[in-house]
PDB file of C-alpha atoms and ligand atoms in Angstrom:
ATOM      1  CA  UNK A  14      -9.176 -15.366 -15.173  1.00 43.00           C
ATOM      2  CA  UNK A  15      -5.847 -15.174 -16.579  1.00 43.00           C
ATOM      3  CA  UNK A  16      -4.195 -11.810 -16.376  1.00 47.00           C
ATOM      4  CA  UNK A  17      -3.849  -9.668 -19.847  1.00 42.00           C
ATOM      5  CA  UNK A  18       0.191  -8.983 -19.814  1.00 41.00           C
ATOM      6  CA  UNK A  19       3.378 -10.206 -18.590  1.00 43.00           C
ATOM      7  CA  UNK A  20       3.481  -8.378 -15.148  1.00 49.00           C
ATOM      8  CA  UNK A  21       6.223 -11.127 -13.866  1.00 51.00           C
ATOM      9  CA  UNK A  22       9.019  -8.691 -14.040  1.00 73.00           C
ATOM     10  CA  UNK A  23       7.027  -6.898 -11.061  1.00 95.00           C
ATOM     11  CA  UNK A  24       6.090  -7.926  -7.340  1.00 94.00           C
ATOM     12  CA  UNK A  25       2.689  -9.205  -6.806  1.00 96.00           C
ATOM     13  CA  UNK A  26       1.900  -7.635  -3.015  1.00 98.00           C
ATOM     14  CA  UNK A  27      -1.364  -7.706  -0.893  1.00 98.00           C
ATOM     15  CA  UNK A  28      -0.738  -5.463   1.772  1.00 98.00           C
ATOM     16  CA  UNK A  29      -3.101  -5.310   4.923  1.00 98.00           C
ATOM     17  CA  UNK A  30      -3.344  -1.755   6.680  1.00 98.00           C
ATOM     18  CA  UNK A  31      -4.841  -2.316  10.506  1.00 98.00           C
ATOM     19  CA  UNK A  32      -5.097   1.670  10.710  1.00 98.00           C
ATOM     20  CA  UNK A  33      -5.621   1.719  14.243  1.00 98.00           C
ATOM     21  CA  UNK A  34      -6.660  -1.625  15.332  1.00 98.00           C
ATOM     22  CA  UNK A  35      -5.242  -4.392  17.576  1.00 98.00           C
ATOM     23  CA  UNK A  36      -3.405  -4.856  20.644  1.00 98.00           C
ATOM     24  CA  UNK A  37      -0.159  -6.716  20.937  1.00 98.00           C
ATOM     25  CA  UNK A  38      -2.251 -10.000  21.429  1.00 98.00           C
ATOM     26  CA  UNK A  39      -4.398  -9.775  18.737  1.00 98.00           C
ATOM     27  CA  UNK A  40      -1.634  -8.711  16.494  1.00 98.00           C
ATOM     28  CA  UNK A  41       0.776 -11.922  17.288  1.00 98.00           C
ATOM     29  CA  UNK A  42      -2.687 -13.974  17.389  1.00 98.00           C
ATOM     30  CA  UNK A  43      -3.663 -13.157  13.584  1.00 98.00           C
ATOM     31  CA  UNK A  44       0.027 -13.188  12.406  1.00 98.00           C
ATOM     32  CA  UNK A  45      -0.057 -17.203  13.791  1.00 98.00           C
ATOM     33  CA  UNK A  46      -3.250 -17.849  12.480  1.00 98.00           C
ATOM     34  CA  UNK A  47      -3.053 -15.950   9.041  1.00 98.00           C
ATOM     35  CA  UNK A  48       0.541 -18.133   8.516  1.00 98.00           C
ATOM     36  CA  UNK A  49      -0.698 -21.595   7.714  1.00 97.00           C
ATOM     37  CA  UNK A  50      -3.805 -20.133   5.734  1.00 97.00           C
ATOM     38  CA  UNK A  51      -1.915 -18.101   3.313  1.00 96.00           C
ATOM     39  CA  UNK A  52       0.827 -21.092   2.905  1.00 94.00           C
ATOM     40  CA  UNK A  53       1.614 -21.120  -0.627  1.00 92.00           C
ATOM     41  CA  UNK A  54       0.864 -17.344  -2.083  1.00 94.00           C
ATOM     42  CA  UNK A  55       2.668 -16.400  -4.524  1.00 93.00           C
ATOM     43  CA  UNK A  56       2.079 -12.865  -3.787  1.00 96.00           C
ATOM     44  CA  UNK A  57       4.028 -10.950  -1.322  1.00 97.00           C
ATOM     45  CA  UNK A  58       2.013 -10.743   2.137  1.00 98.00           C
ATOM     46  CA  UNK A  59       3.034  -7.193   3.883  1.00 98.00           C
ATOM     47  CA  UNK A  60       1.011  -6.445   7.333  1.00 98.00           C
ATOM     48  CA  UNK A  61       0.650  -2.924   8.671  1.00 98.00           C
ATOM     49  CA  UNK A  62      -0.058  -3.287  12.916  1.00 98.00           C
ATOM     50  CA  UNK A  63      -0.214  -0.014  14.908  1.00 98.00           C
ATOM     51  CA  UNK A  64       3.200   1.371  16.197  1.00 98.00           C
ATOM     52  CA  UNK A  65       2.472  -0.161  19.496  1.00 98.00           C
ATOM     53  CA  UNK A  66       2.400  -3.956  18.024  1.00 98.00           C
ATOM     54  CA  UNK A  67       5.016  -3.501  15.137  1.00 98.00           C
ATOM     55  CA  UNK A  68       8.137  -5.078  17.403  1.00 98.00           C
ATOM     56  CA  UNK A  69       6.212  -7.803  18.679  1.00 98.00           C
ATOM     57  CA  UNK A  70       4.783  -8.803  15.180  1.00 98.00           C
ATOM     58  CA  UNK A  71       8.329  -8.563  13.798  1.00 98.00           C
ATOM     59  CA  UNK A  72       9.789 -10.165  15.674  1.00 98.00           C
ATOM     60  CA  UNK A  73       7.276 -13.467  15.781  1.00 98.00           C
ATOM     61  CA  UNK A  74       7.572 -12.945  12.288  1.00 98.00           C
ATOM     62  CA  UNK A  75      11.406 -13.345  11.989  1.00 98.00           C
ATOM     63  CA  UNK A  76      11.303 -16.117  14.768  1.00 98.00           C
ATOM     64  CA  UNK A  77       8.951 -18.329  13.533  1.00 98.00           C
ATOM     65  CA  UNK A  78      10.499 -17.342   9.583  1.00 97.00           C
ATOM     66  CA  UNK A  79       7.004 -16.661   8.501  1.00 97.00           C
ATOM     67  CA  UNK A  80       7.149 -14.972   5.264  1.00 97.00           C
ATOM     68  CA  UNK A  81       5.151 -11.709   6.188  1.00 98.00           C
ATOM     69  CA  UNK A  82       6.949  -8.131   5.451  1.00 98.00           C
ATOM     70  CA  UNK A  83       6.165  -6.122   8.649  1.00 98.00           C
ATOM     71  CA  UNK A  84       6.104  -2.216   8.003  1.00 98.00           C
ATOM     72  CA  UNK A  85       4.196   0.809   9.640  1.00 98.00           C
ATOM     73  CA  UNK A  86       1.290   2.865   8.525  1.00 98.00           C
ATOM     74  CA  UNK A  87       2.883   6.705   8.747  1.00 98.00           C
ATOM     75  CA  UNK A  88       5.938   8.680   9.955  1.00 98.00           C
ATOM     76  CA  UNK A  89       7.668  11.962  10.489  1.00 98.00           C
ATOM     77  CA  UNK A  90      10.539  13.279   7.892  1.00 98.00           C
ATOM     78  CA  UNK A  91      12.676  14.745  10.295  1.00 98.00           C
ATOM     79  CA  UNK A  92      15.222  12.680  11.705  1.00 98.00           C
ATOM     80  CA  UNK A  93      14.653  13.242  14.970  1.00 98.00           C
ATOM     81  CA  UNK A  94      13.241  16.545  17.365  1.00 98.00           C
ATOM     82  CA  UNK A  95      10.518  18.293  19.328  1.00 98.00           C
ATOM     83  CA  UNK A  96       7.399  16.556  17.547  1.00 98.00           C
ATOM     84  CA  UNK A  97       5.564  15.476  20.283  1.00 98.00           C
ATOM     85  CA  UNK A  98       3.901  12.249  19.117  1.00 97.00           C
ATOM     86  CA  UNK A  99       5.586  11.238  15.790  1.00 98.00           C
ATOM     87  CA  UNK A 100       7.366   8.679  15.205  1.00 98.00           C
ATOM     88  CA  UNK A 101      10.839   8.850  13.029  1.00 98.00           C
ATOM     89  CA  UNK A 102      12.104   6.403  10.168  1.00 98.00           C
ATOM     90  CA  UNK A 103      15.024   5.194  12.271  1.00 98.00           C
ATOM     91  CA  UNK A 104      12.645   4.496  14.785  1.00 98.00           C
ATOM     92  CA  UNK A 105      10.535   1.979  12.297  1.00 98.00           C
ATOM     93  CA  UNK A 106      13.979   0.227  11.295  1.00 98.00           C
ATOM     94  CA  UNK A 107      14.753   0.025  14.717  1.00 98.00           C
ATOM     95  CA  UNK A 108      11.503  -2.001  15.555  1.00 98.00           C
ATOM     96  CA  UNK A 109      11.700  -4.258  12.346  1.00 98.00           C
ATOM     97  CA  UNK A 110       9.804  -2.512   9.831  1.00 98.00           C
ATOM     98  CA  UNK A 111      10.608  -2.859   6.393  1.00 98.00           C
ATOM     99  CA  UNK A 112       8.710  -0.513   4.648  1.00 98.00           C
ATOM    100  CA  UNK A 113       5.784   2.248   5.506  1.00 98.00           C
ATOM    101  CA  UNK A 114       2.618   3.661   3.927  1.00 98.00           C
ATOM    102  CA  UNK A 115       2.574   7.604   3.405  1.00 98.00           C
ATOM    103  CA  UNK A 116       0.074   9.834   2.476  1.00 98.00           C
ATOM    104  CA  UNK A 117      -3.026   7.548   2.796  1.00 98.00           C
ATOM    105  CA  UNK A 118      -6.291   9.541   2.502  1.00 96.00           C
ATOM    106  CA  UNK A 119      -6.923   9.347   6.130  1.00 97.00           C
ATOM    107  CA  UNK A 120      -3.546  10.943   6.616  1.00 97.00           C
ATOM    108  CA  UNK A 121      -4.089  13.941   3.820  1.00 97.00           C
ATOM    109  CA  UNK A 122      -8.278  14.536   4.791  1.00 95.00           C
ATOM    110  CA  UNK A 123      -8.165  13.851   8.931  1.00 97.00           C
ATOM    111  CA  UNK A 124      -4.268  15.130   9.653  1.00 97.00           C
ATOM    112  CA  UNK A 125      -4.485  17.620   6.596  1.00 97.00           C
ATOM    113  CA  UNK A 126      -1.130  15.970   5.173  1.00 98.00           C
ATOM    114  CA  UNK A 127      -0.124  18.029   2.210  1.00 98.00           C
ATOM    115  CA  UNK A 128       1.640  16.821  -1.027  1.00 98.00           C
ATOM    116  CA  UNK A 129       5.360  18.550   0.083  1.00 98.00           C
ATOM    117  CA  UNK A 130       4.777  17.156   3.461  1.00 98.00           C
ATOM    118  CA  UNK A 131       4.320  13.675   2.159  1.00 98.00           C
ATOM    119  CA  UNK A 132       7.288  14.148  -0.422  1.00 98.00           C
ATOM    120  CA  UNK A 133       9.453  15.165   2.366  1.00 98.00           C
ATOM    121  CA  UNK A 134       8.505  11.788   4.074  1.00 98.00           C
ATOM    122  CA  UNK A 135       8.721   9.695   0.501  1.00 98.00           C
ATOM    123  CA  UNK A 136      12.578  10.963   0.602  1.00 98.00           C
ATOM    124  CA  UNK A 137      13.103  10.507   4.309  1.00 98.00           C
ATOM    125  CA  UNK A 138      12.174   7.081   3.311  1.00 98.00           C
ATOM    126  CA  UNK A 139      14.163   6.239   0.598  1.00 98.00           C
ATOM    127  CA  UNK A 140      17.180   7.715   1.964  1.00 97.00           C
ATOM    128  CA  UNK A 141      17.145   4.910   5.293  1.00 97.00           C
ATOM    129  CA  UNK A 142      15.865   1.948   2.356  1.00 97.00           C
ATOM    130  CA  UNK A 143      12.239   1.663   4.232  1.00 98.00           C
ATOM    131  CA  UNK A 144      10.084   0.982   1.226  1.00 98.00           C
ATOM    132  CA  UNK A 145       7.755   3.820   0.727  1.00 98.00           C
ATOM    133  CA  UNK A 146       4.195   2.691  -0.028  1.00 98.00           C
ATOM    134  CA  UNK A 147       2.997   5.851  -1.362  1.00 98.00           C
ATOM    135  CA  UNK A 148      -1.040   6.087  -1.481  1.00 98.00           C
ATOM    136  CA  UNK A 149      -2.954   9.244  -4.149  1.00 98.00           C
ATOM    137  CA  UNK A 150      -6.067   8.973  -4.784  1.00 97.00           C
ATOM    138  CA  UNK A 151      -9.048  11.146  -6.053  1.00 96.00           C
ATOM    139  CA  UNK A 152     -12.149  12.094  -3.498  1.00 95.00           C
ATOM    140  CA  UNK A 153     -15.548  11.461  -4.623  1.00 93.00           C
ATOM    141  CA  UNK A 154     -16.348  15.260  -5.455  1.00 94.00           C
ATOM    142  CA  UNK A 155     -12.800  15.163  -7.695  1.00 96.00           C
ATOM    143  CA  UNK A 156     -14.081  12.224  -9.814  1.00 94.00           C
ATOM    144  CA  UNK A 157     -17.547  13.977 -10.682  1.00 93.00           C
ATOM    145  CA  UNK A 158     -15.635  16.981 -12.064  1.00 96.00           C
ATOM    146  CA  UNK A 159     -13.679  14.984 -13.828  1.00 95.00           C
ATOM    147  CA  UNK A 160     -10.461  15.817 -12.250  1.00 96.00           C
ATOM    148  CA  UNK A 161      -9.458  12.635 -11.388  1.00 96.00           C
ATOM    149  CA  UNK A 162      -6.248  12.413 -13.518  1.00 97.00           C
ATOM    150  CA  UNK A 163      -5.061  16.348 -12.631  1.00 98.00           C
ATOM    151  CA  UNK A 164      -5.282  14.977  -9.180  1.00 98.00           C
ATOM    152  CA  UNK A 165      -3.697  11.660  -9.679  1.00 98.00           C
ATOM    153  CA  UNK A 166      -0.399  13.523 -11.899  1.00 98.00           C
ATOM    154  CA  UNK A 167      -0.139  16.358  -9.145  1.00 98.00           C
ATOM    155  CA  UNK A 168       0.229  14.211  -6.001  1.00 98.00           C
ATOM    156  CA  UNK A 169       2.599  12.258  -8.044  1.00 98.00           C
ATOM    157  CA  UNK A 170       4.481  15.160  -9.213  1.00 98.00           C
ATOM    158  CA  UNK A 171       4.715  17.108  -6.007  1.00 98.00           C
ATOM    159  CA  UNK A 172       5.039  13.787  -3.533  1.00 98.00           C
ATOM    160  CA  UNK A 173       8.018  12.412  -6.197  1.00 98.00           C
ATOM    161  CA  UNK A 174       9.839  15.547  -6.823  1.00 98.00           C
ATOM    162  CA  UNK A 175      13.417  15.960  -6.384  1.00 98.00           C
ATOM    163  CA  UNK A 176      13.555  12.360  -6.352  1.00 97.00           C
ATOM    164  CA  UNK A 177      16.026  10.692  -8.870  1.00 95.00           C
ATOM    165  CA  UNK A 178      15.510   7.246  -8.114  1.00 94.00           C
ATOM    166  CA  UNK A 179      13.037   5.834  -6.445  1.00 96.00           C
ATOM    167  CA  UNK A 180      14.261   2.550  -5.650  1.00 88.00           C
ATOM    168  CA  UNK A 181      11.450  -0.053  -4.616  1.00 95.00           C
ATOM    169  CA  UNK A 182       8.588   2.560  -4.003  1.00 98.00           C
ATOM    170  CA  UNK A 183       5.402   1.060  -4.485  1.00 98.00           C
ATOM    171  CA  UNK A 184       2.168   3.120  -5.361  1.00 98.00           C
ATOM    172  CA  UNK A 185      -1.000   2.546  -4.130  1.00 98.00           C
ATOM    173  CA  UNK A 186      -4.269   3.893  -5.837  1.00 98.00           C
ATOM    174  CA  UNK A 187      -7.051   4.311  -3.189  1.00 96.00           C
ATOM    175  CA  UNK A 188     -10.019   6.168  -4.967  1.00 95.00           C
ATOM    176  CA  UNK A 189     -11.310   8.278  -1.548  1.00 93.00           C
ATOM    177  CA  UNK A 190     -14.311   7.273  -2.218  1.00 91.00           C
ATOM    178  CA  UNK A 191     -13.773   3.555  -2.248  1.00 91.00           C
ATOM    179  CA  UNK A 192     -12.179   3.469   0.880  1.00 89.00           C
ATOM    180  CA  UNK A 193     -13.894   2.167   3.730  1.00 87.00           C
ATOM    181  CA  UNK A 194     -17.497   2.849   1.898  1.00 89.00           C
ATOM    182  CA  UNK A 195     -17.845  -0.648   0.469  1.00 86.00           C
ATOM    183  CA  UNK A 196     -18.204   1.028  -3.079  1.00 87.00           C
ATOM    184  CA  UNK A 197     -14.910  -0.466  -5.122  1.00 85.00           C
ATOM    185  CA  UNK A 198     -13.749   0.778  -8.263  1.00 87.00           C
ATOM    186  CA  UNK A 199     -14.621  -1.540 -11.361  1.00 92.00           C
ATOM    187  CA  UNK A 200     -11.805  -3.318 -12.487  1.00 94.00           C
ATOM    188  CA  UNK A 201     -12.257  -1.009 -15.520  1.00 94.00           C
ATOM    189  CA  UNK A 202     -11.951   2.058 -14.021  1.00 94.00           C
ATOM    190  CA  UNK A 203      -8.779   0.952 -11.802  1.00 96.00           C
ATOM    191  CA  UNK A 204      -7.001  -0.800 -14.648  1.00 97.00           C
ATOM    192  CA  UNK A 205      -7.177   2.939 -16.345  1.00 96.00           C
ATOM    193  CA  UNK A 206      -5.830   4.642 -13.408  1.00 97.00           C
ATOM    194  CA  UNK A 207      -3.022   2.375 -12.556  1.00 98.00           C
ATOM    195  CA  UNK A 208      -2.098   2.983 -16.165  1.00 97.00           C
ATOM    196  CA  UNK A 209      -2.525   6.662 -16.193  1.00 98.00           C
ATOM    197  CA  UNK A 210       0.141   6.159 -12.735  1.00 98.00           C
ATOM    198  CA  UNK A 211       2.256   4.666 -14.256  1.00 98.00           C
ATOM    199  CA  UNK A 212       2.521   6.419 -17.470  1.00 98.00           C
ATOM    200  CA  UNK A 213       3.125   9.655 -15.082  1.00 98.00           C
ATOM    201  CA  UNK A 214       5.734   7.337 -13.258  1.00 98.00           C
ATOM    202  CA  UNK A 215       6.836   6.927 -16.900  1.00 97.00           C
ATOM    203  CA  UNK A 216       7.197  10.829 -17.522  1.00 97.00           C
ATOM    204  CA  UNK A 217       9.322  11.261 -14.296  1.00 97.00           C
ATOM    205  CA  UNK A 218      11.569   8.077 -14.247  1.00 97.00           C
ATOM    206  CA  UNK A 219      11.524   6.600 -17.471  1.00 97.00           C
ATOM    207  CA  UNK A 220      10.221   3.530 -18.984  1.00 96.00           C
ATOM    208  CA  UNK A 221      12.313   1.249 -17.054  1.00 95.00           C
ATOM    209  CA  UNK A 222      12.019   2.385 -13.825  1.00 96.00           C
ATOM    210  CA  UNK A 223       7.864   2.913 -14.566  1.00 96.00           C
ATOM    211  CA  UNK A 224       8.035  -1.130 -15.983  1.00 96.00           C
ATOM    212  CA  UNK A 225       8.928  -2.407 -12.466  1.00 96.00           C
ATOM    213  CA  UNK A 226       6.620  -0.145  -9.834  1.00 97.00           C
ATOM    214  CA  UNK A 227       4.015  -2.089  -7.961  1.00 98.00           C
ATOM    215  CA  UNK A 228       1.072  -0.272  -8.481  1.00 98.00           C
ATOM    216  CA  UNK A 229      -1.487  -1.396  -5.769  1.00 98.00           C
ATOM    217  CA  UNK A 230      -5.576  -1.030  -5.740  1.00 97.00           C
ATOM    218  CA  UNK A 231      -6.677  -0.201  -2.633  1.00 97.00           C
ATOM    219  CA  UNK A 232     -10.329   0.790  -1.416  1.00 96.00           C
ATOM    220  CA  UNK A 233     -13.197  -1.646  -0.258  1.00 94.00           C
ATOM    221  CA  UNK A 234     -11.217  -4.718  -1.251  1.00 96.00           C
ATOM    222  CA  UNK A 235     -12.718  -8.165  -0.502  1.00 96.00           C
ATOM    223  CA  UNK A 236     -12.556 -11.717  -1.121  1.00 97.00           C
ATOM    224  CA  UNK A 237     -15.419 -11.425  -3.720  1.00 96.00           C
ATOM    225  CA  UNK A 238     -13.835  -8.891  -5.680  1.00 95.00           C
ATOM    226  CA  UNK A 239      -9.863  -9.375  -5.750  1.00 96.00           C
ATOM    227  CA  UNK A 240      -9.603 -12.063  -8.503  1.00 96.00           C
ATOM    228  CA  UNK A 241     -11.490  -9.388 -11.135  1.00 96.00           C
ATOM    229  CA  UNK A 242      -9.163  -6.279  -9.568  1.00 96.00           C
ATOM    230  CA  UNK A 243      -6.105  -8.312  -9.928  1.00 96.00           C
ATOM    231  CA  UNK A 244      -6.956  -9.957 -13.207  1.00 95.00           C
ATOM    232  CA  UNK A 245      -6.155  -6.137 -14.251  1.00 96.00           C
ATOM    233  CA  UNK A 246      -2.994  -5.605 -16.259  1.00 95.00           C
ATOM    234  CA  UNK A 247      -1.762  -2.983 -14.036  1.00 97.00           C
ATOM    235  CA  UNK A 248      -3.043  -4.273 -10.741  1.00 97.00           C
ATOM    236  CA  UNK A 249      -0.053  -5.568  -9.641  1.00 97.00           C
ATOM    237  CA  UNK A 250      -1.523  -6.234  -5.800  1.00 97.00           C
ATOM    238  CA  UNK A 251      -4.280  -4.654  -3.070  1.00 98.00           C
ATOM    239  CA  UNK A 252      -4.145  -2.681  -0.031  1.00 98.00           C
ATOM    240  CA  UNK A 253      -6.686  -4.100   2.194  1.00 98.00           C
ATOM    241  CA  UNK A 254      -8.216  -1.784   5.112  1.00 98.00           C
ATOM    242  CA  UNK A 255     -11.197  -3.153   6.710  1.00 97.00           C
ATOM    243  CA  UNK A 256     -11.042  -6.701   5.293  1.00 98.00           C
ATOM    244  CA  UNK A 257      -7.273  -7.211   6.788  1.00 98.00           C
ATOM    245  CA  UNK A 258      -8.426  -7.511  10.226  1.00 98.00           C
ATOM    246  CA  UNK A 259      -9.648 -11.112  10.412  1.00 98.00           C
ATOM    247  CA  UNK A 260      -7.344 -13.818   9.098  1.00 98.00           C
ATOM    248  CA  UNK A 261      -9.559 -15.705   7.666  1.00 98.00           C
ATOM    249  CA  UNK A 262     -10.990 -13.235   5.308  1.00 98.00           C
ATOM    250  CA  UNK A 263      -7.678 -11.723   4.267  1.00 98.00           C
ATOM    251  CA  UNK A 264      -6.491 -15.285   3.479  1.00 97.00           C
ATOM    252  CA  UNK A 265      -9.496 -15.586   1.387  1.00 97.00           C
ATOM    253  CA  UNK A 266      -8.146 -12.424  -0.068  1.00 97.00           C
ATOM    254  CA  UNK A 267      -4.987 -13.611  -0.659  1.00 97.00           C
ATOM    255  CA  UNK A 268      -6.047 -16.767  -2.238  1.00 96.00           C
ATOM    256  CA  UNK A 269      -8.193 -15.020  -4.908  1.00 96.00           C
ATOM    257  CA  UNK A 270      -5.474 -13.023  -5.815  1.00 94.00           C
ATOM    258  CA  UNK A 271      -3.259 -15.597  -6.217  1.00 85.00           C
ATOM    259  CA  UNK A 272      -5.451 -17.919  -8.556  1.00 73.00           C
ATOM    260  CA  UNK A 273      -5.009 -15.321 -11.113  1.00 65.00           C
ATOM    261  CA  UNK A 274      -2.554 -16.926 -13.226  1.00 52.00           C
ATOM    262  CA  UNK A 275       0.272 -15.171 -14.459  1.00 43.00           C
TER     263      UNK A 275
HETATM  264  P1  PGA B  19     -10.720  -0.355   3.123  1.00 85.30           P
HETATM  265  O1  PGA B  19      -9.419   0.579   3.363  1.00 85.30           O
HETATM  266  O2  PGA B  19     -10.220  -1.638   2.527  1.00 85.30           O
HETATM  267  O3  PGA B  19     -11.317  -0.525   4.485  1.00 85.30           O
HETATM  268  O4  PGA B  19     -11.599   0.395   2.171  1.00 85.30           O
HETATM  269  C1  PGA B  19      -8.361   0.597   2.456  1.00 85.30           C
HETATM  270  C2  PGA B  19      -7.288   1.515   2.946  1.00 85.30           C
HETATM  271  O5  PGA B  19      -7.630   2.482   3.643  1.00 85.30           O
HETATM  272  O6  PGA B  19      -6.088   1.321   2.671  1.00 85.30           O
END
């Protein structure tokens, strides 16, 4: 299924997010098992681990010159202080990790993460050159209304403001609703938000800069259904939740996406 425009110019990335699964083990076990299955992609792999297995997982990574990107799920903005259980950016770099997801819906609905909290982090993030994977998304209640694209331009407005360049940010667009439910977006209906994205992206940064973000689908992905998401135009990759835990399937995942020819 060939894709319908030239989206060479930007990185292809399927990006698996453990959330919080696997022990140090199991982490170093699926990184050396996932390695000669996804041989070949042409798509960036990035893996997500807990904080507790993001050295170790690094680290085999860089021994071994696998060619995973390691990176965390969440941090703090503050450089460092009395926040009893966060973790800081300097921290992440300190451990190996390249870049980190903020604001993912579990973050903003369970943690009640606000859009000028997350913004604060976005910065925090692009000031140390950790690539910010920054996740919006609409709930199920949002979409019904018909909200969907007030949502989508506000948590891009309010997590992106103040920022004048944002570098090698990559967006991720995780419907609520889709996540974790086994209900994906059609390919329709996520090729029309990535757009809308990146037309907002487009408003704030300028064509250029809105040309070359990543914007990734995330929400229920599987092997069955990431050749028809990817074929989209403006999917230019997948954050995988549940389906990133085994190798086997996420290298299924990572195949599919990768016979879409570009
Ligand atoms: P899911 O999660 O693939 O399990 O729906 C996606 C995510 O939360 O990033």
């Amino acid at each position: 299924m060939p894709r319908k425009s030239p989206s060479k110019t930007r990185d292809m990335i399927i990006a698996a997010n453990w959330k919080m699964y696997k022990t140090i083990e199991e982490a170093k076990q699926f990184v050396e098992r996932l390695a000669p299955l996804a041989e070949g992609s042409q798509a960036k792999v990035y893996i997500a681990p807990p904080f507790t297995a993001l050295e170790s997982a690094a680290k085999l990574v860089k021994e071994r010159q696998f060619p995973f990107i390691i990176g965390a799920q969440n941090m703090n903005d503050a450089t460092e202080g009395a926040f009893t259980g966060e973790i800081a950016a300097k921290m992440l770099l300190d451990v190996g990790s390249q870049f980190v997801i903020l604001g993912h819906s579990e973050r903003r609905h369970i943690f009640n993460e606000s859009n000028s909290f997350i913004n604060k982090k976005v910065k925090k993030a692009l000031a140390v050159s950790l690539q910010p994977i920054l996740c919006i998304g609409e709930t199920e209640a949002q979409r019904q209304t018909g909200d969907t694209e007030n949502v989508l331009q506000e948590q891009l407005e309010v997590c992106l403001e103040g920022i004048e360049d944002p570098a090698n940010l990559v967006l991720a667009y995780e419907p609520v609703w889709a996540i974790g439910t086994g209900k994906t977006a059609k390919a329709e209906d996520a090729e029309n938000a990535h757009q809308f994205c990146r037309k907002i992206i487009e408003k704030l940064f300028g064509k250029k800069v809105a040309s070359k973000i990543s914007i990734l689908y995330g929400g229920s992905v599987k092997p069955e259904n990431a050749a028809e998401l990817m074929a989209q135009s403006q999917v230019d990759g997948l954050l995988v939740g549940g389906a990133s835990l085994s190798p086997e399937t996420f290298s299924e995942i990572i195949k599919n996406s990768n016979k879409v020819d570009v």
